[in-house]
Short mmCIF file of C-alpha atoms in Angstrom, two decimals:
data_model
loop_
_atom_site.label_atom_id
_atom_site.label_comp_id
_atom_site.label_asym_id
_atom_site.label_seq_id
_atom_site.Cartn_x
_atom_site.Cartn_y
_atom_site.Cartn_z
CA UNK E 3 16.87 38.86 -15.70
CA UNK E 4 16.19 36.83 -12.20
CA UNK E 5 13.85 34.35 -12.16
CA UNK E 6 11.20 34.45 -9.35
CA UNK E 7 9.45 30.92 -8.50
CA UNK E 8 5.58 32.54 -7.34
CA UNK E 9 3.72 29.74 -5.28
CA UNK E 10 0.29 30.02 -5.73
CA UNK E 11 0.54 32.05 -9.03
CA UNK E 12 -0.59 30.46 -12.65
CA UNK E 13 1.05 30.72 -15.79
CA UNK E 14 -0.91 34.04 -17.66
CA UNK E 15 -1.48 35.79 -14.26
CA UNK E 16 -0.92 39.45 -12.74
CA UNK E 17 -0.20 38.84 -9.37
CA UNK E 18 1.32 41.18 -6.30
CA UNK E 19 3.89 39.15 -4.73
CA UNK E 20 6.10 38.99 -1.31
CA UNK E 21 9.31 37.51 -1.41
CA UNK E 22 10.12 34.69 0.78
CA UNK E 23 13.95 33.34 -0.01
CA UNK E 24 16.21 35.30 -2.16
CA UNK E 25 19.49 33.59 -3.87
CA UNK E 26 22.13 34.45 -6.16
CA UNK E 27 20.16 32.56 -9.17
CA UNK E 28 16.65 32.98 -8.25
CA UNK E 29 13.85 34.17 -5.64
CA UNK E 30 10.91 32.73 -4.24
CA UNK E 31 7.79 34.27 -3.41
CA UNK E 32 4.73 33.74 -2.73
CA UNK E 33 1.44 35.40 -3.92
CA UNK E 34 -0.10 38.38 -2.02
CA UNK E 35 -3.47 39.11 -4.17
CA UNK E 36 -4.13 38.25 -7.41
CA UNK E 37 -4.59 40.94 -9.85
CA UNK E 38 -5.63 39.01 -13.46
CA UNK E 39 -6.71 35.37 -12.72
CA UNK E 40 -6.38 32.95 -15.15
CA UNK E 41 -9.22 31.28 -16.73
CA UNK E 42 -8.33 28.21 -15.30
CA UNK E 43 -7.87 29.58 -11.64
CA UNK E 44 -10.76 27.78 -9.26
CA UNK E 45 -11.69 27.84 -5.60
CA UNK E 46 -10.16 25.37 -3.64
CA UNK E 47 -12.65 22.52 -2.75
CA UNK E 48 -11.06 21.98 0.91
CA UNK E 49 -10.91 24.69 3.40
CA UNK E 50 -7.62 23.63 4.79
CA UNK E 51 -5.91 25.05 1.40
CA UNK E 52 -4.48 28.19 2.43
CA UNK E 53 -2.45 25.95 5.30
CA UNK E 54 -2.61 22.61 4.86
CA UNK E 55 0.58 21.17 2.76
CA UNK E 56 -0.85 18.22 1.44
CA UNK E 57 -2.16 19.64 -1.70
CA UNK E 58 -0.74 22.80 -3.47
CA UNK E 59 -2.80 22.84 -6.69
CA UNK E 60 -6.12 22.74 -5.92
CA UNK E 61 -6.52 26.78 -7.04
CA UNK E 62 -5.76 24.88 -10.88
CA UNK E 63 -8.81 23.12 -13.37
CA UNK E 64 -8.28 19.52 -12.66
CA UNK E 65 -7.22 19.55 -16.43
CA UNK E 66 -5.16 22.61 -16.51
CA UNK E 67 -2.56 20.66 -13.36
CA UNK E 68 -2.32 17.66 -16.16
CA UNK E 69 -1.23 20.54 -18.77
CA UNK E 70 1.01 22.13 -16.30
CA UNK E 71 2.60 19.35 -15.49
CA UNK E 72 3.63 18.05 -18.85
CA UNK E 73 4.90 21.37 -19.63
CA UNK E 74 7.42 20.86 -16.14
CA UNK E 75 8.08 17.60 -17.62
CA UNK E 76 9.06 19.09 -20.70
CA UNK E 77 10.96 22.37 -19.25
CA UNK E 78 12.86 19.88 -17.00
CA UNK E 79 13.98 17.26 -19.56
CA UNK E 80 14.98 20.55 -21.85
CA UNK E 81 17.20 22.52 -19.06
CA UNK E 82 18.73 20.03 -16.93
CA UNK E 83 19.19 17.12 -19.43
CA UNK E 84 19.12 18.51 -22.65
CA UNK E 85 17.00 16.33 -24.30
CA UNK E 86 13.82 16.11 -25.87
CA UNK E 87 11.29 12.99 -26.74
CA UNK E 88 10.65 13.06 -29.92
CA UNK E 89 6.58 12.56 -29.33
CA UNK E 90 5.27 13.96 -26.40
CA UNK E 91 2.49 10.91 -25.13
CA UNK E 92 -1.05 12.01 -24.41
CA UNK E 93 -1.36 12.17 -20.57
CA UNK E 94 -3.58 9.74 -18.76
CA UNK E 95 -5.64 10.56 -15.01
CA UNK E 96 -7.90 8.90 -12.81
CA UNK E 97 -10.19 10.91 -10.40
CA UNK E 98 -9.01 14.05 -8.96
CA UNK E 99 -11.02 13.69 -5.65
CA UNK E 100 -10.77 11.02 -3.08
CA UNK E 101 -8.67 9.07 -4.69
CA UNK E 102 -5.69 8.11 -2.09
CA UNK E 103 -5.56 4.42 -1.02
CA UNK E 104 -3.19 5.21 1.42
CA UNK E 105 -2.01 8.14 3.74
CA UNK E 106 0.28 9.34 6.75
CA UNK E 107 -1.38 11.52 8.85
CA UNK E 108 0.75 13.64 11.74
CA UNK E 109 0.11 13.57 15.15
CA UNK E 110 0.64 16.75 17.75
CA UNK E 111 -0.67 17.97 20.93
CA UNK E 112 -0.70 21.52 21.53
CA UNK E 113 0.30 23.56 24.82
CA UNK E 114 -3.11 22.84 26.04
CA UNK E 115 -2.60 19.53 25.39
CA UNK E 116 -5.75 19.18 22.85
CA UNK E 117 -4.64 16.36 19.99
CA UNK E 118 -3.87 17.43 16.58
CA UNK E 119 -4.27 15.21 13.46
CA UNK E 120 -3.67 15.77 10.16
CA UNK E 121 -0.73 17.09 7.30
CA UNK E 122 2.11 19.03 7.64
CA UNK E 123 1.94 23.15 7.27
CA UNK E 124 2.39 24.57 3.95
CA UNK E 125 5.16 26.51 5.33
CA UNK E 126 6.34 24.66 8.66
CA UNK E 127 6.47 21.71 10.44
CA UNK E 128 3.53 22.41 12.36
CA UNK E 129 0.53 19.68 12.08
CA UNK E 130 -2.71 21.63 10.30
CA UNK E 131 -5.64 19.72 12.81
CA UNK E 132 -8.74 18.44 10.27
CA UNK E 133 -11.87 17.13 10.42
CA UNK E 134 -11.83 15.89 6.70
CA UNK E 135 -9.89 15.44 3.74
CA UNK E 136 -10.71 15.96 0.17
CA UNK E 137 -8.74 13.46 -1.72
CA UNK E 138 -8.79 10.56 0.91
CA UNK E 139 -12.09 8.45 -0.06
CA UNK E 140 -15.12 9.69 1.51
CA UNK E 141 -14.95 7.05 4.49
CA UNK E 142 -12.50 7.57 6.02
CA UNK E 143 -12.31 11.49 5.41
CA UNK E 144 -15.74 10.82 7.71
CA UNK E 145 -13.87 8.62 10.51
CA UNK E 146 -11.25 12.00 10.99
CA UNK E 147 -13.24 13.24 13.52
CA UNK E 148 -14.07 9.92 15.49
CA UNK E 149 -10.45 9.16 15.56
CA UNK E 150 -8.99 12.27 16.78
CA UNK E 151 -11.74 11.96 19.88
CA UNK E 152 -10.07 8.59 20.33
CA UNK E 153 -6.19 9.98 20.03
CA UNK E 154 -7.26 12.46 22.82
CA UNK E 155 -8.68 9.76 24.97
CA UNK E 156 -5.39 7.46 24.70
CA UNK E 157 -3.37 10.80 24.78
CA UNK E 158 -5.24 11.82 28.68
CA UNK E 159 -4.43 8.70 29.51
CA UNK E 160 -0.68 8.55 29.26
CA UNK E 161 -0.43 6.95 25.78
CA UNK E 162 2.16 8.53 23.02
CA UNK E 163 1.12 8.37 19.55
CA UNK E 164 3.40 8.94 16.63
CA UNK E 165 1.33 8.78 13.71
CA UNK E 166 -1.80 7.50 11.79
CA UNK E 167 -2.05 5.37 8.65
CA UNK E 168 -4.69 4.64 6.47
CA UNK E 169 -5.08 2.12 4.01
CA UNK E 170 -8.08 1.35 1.69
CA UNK E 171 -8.58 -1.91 -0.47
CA UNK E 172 -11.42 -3.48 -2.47
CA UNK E 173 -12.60 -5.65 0.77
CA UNK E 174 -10.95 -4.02 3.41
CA UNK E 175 -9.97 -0.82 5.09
CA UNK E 176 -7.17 -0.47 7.70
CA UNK E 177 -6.48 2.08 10.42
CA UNK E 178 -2.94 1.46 11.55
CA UNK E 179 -1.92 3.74 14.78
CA UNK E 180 2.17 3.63 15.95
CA UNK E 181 2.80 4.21 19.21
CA UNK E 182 6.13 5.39 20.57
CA UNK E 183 6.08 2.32 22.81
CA UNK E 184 4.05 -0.79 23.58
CA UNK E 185 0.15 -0.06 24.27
CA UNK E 186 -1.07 -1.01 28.00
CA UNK E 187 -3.94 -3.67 28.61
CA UNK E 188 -5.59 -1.11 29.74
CA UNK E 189 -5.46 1.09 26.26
CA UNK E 190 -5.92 -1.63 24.34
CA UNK E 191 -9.32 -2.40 25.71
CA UNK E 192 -10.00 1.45 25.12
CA UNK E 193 -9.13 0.70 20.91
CA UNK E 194 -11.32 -2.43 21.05
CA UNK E 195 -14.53 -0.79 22.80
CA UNK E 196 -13.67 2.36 20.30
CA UNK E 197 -13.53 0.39 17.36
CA UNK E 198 -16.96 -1.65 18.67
CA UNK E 199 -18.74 1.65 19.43
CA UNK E 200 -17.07 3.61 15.74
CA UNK E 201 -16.45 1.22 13.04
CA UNK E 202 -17.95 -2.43 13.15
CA UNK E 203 -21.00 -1.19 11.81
CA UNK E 204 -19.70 0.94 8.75
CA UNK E 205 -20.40 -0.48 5.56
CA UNK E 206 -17.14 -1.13 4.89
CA UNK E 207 -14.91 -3.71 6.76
CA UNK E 208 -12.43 -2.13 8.84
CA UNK E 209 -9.06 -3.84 10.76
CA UNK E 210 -7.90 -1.89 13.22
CA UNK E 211 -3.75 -2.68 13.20
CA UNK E 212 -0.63 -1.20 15.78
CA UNK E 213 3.03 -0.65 15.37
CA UNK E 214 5.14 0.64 18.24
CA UNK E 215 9.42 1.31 18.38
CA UNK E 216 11.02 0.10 15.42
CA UNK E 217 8.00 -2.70 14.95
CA UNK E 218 6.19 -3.57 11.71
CA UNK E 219 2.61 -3.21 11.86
CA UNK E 220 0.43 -5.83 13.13
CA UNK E 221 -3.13 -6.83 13.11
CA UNK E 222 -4.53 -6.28 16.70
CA UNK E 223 -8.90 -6.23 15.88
CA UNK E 224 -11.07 -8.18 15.05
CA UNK E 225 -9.08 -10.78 15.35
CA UNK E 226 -9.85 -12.34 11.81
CA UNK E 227 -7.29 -11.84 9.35
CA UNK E 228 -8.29 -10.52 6.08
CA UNK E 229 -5.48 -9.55 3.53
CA UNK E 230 -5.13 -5.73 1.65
CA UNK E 231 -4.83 -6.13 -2.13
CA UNK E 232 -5.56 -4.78 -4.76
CA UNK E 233 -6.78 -5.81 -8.08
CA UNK E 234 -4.91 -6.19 -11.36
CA UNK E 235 -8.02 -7.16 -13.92
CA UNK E 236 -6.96 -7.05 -17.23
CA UNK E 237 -3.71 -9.14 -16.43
CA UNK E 238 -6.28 -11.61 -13.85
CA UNK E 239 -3.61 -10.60 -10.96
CA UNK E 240 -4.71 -9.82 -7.06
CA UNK E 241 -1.99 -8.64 -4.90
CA UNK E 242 -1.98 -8.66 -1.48
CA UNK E 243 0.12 -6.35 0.68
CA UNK E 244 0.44 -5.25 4.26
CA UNK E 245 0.81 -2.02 6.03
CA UNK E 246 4.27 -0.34 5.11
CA UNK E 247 4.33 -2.09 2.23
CA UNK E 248 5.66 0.19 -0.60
CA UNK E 249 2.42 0.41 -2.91
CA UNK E 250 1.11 2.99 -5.34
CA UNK E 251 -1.33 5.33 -3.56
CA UNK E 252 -3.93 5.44 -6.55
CA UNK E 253 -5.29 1.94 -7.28
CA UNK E 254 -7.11 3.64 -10.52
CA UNK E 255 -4.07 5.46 -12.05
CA UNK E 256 -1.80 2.43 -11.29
CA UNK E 257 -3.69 0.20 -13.53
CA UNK E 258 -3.62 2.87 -16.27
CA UNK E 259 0.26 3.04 -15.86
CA UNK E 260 0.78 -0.57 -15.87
CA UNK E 261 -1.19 -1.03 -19.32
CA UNK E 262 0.72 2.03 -20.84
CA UNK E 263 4.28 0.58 -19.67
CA UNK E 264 2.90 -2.65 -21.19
CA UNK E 265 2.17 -1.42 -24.41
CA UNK E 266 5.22 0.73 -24.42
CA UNK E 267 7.58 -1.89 -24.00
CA UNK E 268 5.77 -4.15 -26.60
CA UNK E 269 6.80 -7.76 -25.00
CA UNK E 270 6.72 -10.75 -27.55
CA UNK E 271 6.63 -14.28 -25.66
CA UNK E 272 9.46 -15.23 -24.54
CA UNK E 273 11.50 -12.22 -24.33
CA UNK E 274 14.27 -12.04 -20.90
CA UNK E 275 12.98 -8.74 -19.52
CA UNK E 276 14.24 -7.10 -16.08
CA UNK E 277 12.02 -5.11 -14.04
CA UNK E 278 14.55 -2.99 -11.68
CA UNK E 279 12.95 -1.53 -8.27
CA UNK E 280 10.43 -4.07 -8.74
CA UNK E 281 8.92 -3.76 -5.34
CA UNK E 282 5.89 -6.08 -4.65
CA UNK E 283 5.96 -7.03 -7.96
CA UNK E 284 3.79 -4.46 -9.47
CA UNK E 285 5.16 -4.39 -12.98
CA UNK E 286 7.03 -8.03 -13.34
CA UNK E 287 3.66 -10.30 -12.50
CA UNK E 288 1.94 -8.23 -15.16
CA UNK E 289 4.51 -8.60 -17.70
CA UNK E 290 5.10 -12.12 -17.15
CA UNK E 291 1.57 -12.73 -17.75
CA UNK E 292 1.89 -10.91 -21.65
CA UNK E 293 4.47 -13.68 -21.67
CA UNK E 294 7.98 -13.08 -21.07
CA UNK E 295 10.44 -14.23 -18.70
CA UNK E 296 10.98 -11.23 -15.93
CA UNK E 297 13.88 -10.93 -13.40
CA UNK E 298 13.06 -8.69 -10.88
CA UNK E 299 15.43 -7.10 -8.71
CA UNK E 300 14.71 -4.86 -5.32
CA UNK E 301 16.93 -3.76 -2.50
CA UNK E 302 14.06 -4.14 0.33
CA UNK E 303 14.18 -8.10 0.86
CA UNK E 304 11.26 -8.39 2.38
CA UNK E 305 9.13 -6.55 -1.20
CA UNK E 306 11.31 -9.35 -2.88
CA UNK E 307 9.64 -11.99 -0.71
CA UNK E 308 6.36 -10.42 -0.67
CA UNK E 309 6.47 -10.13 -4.83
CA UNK E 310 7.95 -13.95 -4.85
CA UNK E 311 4.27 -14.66 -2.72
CA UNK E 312 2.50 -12.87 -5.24
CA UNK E 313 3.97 -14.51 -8.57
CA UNK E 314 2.92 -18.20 -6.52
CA UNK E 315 -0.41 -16.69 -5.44
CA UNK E 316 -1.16 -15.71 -8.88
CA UNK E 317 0.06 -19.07 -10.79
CA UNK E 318 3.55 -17.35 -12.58
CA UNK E 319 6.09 -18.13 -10.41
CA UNK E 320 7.58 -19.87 -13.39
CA UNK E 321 8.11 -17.16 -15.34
CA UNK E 322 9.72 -15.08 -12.72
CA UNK E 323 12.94 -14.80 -10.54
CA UNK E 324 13.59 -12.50 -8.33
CA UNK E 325 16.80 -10.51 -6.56
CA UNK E 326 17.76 -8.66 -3.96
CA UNK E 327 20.00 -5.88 -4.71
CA UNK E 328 21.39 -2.72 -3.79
CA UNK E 329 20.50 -0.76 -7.15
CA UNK E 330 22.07 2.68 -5.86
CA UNK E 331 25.68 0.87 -5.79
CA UNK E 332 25.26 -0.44 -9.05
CA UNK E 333 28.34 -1.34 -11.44
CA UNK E 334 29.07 -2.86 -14.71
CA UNK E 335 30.07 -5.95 -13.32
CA UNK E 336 26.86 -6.12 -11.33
CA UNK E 337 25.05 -5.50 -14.64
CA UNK E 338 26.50 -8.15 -15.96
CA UNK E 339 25.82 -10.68 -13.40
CA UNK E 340 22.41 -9.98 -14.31
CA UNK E 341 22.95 -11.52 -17.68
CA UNK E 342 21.28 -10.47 -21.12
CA UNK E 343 17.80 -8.65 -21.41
CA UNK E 344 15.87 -7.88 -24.36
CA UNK E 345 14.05 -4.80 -22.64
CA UNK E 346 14.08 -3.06 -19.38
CA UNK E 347 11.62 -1.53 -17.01
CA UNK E 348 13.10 1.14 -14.40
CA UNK E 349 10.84 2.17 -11.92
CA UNK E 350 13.06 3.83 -8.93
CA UNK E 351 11.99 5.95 -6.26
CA UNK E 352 12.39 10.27 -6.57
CA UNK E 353 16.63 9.97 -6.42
CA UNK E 354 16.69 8.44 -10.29
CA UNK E 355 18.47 5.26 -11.18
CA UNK E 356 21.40 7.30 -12.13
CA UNK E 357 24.11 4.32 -11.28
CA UNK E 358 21.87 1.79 -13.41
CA UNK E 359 21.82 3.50 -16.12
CA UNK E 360 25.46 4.79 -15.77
CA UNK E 361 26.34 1.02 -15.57
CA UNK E 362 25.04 -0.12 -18.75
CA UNK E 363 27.22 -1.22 -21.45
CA UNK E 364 28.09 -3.35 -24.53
CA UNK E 365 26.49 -6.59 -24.59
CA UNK E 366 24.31 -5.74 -21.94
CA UNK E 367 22.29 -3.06 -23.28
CA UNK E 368 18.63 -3.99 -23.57
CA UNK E 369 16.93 -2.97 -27.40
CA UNK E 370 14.53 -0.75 -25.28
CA UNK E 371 14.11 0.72 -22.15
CA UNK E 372 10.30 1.99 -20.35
CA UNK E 373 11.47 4.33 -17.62
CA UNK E 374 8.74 5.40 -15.03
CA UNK E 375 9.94 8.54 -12.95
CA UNK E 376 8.21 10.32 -10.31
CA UNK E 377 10.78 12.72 -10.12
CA UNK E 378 11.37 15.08 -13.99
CA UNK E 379 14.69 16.24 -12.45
CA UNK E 380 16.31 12.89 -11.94
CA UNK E 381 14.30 11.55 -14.95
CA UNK E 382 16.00 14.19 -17.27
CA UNK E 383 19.77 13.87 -16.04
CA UNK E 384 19.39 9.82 -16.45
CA UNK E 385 17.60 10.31 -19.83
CA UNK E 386 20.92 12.12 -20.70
CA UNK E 387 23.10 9.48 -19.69
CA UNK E 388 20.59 7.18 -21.87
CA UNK E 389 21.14 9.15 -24.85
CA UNK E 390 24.96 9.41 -24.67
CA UNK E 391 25.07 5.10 -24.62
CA UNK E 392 23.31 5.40 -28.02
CA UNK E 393 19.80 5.45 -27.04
CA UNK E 394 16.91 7.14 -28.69
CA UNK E 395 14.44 8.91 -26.88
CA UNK E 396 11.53 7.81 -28.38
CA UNK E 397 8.63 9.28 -26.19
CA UNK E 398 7.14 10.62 -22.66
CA UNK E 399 4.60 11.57 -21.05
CA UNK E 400 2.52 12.55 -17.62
CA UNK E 401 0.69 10.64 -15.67
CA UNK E 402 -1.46 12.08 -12.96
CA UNK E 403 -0.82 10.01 -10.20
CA UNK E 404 -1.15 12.67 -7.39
CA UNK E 405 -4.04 14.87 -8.11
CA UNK E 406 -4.25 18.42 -6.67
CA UNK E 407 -0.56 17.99 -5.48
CA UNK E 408 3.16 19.29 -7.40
CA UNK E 409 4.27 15.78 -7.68
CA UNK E 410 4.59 15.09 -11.18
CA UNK E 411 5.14 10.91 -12.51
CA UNK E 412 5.33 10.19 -16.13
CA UNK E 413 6.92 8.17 -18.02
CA UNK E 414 9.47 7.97 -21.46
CA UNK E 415 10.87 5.43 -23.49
CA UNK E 416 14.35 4.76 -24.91
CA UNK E 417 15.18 2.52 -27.51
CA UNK E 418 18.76 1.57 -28.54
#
């Protein structure tokens, strides 16, 4: 009657098992050998699988994660907040290879002081060292090994580095590196002769940006300035961002989500609509292009003034306002400050926007509500909350943001 959580096992499976952690409620384990393999069981594409913890799925038919991941959706809107949609929303998915715009990669140096680079362990904190990576794009998976021989050189020479980040756009790809203090002269004339001898003749265009302490990043070569964006077609929207910006991490899948949470919230011109954890603007500049007045509202200030930027940039400033606000300490007074909406978008990060939707009331409940989650467990409990305040819960449904990895975003819904 215990339940046992198997990684690496499939739903159908025989498997032998060890377990790992054992509590009152459940086990976890991890597969030993498996016995009867699913028909959708597949060798892993990388071979960094079996330790590498970026990506836990890749054993699973690029379909068959989709399918297993609506049925979590499901299982976790059913046990932890009782509910149900009452149509389940054909999934949508982009590539399931090389598809991350963006990425964090670890740094470490061993105890013979050789550099590591690359994800965290499946199973500790330990960096897994690789030469490539299967779901960043293809160029910079090939750049791994030409900047790990540069990370040792800085390394020999006395510099500390903290981390690496990558960032790919339509007309430009960044390599940001954070130091744990300010680079000398004398290893910043090692980055520019690297970058000279490694990536000024790539086909791509390549900035090479630092960060150091607390800093934000900063373009350091070349010295001409060319922004990241990325490209909203359908709603004739470019927005630019910079490094440690907060931006979706699959430029292919995000314009997919955007056109479903348009069509799911149905605007009609001139309809007061809030976008809550706007961020950059991702949502509100599309939606005030359908037409409707949009007030979004962000706790990060400086998203606010990047999305404010954007809306100018993009010729609907007009249409939009937006706010800075702490949307974890929300309250009914604070909801009504807001004023009147006629629908809502909620987009908040994995910890839900439980107080939000706890703080909605009367008069200021919007006809219908588009929820995007990347978290089913704090999706379900604030569905539930929905619910109780009257709301039906018209639909929901996956979308496969994160490829070959557990995370599971989707989206549902609600109409009063």
């Amino acid at each position: 009657g215990k339940t046992i959580f198997i990684k690496g096992a499939m739903p159908s499976e025989t498997v032998s098992y060890r377990v790992t952690k054992s509590k009152k409620q459940f086990d976890e384990a991890e597969v030993e050998s498996v016995l009867k393999p699913s028909g959708e069981r597949v060798k892993p594409k990388c071979r960094y699988f079996d330790t590498c913890g970026g990506c836990v799925l890749q054993h699973i038919e690029p379909n068959a994660q989709v399918a297993l991941k609506q049925r979590i959706l499901e299982e976790q809107l059913a046990r932890i907040g009782k509910v149900s949609p009452e149509q389940i929303l054909p999934p949508i998915y982009a590539a399931p290879w090389h598809y991350r715009d963006r990425a964090r990669l670890s740094v470490a140096i061993d105890a013979s002081g050789k550099v590591k680079l690359g994800f965290q362990a499946k199973r500790s904190h330990d960096v897994v060292d690789i030469d490539s990576c299967e779901v960043l794009p293809l160029h910079i998976s090939a750049q791994i090994p030409s900047v790990k021989i540069l990370l040792q050189k800085l390394v020999d020479s006395g510099a500390g580095i903290k981390f690496v980040e990558f960032y790919r756009s339509k007309k430009l790809t960044v390599l940001n590196l954070c130091f744990f203090k300010r680079p000398s002269e004398k290893t910043e004339r090692q980055l520019r002769e690297w970058f000279d001898a490694s990536l000024k003749q790539q086909n791509e265009t390549w900035q090479l940006w630092l960060q150091y302490g607390k800093e934000s990043a900063k373009a350091f070569y070349p010295s001409h300035h060319i922004d990241l964006s990325y490209d909203l077609s359908e709603y004739n929207l470019t927005m630019p961002y910079r490094p440690g910006d907060f931006t979706q991490i699959n430029a292919d899948l995000n314009a997919l989500m955007i056109r479903r949470a348009i069509q799911l919230l149905d605007i009609r011109s001139g309809e007061r609509i809030a976008d809550l954890f706007c961020g950059l603007g991702n949502f509100s500049l599309p939606m005030a292009k359908c037409g409707a007045t949009v007030v979004g509202i962000e706790g990060a200030d400086y998203l606010v003034n990047r999305a404010q930027q954007n809306a100018i940039a993009n010729g609907c400033a007009d249409q939009l306002e937006f706010k800075v606000a702490d949307l974890f300490e929300t309250d009914e007074a604070k909801v009504a400050s807001w004023g009147q909406f006629d629908k809502m978008l909620l987009d908040p990060p994995r910890s839900g926007a439980y107080a939000v939707v706890k703080s909605l009331h009367s008069s200021y409940l919007p006809k219908r509500i588009v929820y995007v989650s990347c978290n089913p467990a704090t999706f379900a409990r604030d569905a539930a909350v929905l619910i109780e305040k009257g709301y039906v819960f018209k639909s929901a449904g996956v979308m496969n943001m994160f490829p070959q990895t557990a995370h599971v975003e989707s989206i549902g819904v609600f109409e009063r």
